[in-house]
């Protein structure tokens, strides 16, 4: 009965990491665009 909890935590952590990586990529792209200008 503890598996659902583990799955929820794992899913939340995965989404959190994915969201963080996305922010970093967007930030890098924004910086690159600013530097090119």
C-alpha atoms as a printed R data frame, in Angstrom:
   type eleno elety resid chain resno      x      y       z
1  ATOM     1    CA   UNK     A     1  0.000  0.000   0.000
2  ATOM     2    CA   UNK     A     2  3.073  2.237   0.160
3  ATOM     3    CA   UNK     A     3  3.780  1.987  -3.576
4  ATOM     4    CA   UNK     A     4  1.239  4.689  -4.597
5  ATOM     5    CA   UNK     A     5  2.983  7.167  -2.282
6  ATOM     6    CA   UNK     A     6  6.395  6.346  -3.739
7  ATOM     7    CA   UNK     A     7  5.043  6.695  -7.285
8  ATOM     8    CA   UNK     A     8  3.530 10.083  -6.463
9  ATOM     9    CA   UNK     A     9  6.764 11.358  -4.933
10 ATOM    10    CA   UNK     A    10  8.817 10.049  -7.870
11 ATOM    11    CA   UNK     A    11  6.446 11.668 -10.374
12 ATOM    12    CA   UNK     A    12  6.538 14.969  -8.510
13 ATOM    13    CA   UNK     A    13 10.347 14.937  -8.331
14 ATOM    14    CA   UNK     A    14 10.585 14.077 -12.047
15 ATOM    15    CA   UNK     A    15  8.272 16.945 -12.994
16 ATOM    16    CA   UNK     A    16 10.221 19.259 -10.685
17 ATOM    17    CA   UNK     A    17 13.562 18.319 -12.263
18 ATOM    18    CA   UNK     A    18 12.122 18.601 -15.782
19 ATOM    19    CA   UNK     A    19 10.686 22.036 -14.960
20 ATOM    20    CA   UNK     A    20 14.038 23.195 -13.541
21 ATOM    21    CA   UNK     A    21 15.953 21.972 -16.612
22 ATOM    22    CA   UNK     A    22 13.425 23.702 -18.881
23 ATOM    23    CA   UNK     A    23 13.930 26.988 -17.012
24 ATOM    24    CA   UNK     A    24 17.710 26.653 -17.336
25 ATOM    25    CA   UNK     A    25 17.461 25.967 -21.083
26 ATOM    26    CA   UNK     A    26 15.094 28.918 -21.609
27 ATOM    27    CA   UNK     A    27 17.400 31.165 -19.576
28 ATOM    28    CA   UNK     A    28 20.435 30.108 -21.635
29 ATOM    29    CA   UNK     A    29 18.553 30.691 -24.891
30 ATOM    30    CA   UNK     A    30 17.472 34.128 -23.657
31 ATOM    31    CA   UNK     A    31 21.051 35.034 -22.714
32 ATOM    32    CA   UNK     A    32 22.356 33.813 -26.081
33 ATOM    33    CA   UNK     A    33 19.726 35.894 -27.904
34 ATOM    34    CA   UNK     A    34 20.640 38.993 -25.877
35 ATOM    35    CA   UNK     A    35 24.357 38.501 -26.564
36 ATOM    36    CA   UNK     A    36 23.753 38.107 -30.305
37 ATOM    37    CA   UNK     A    37 21.864 41.407 -30.366
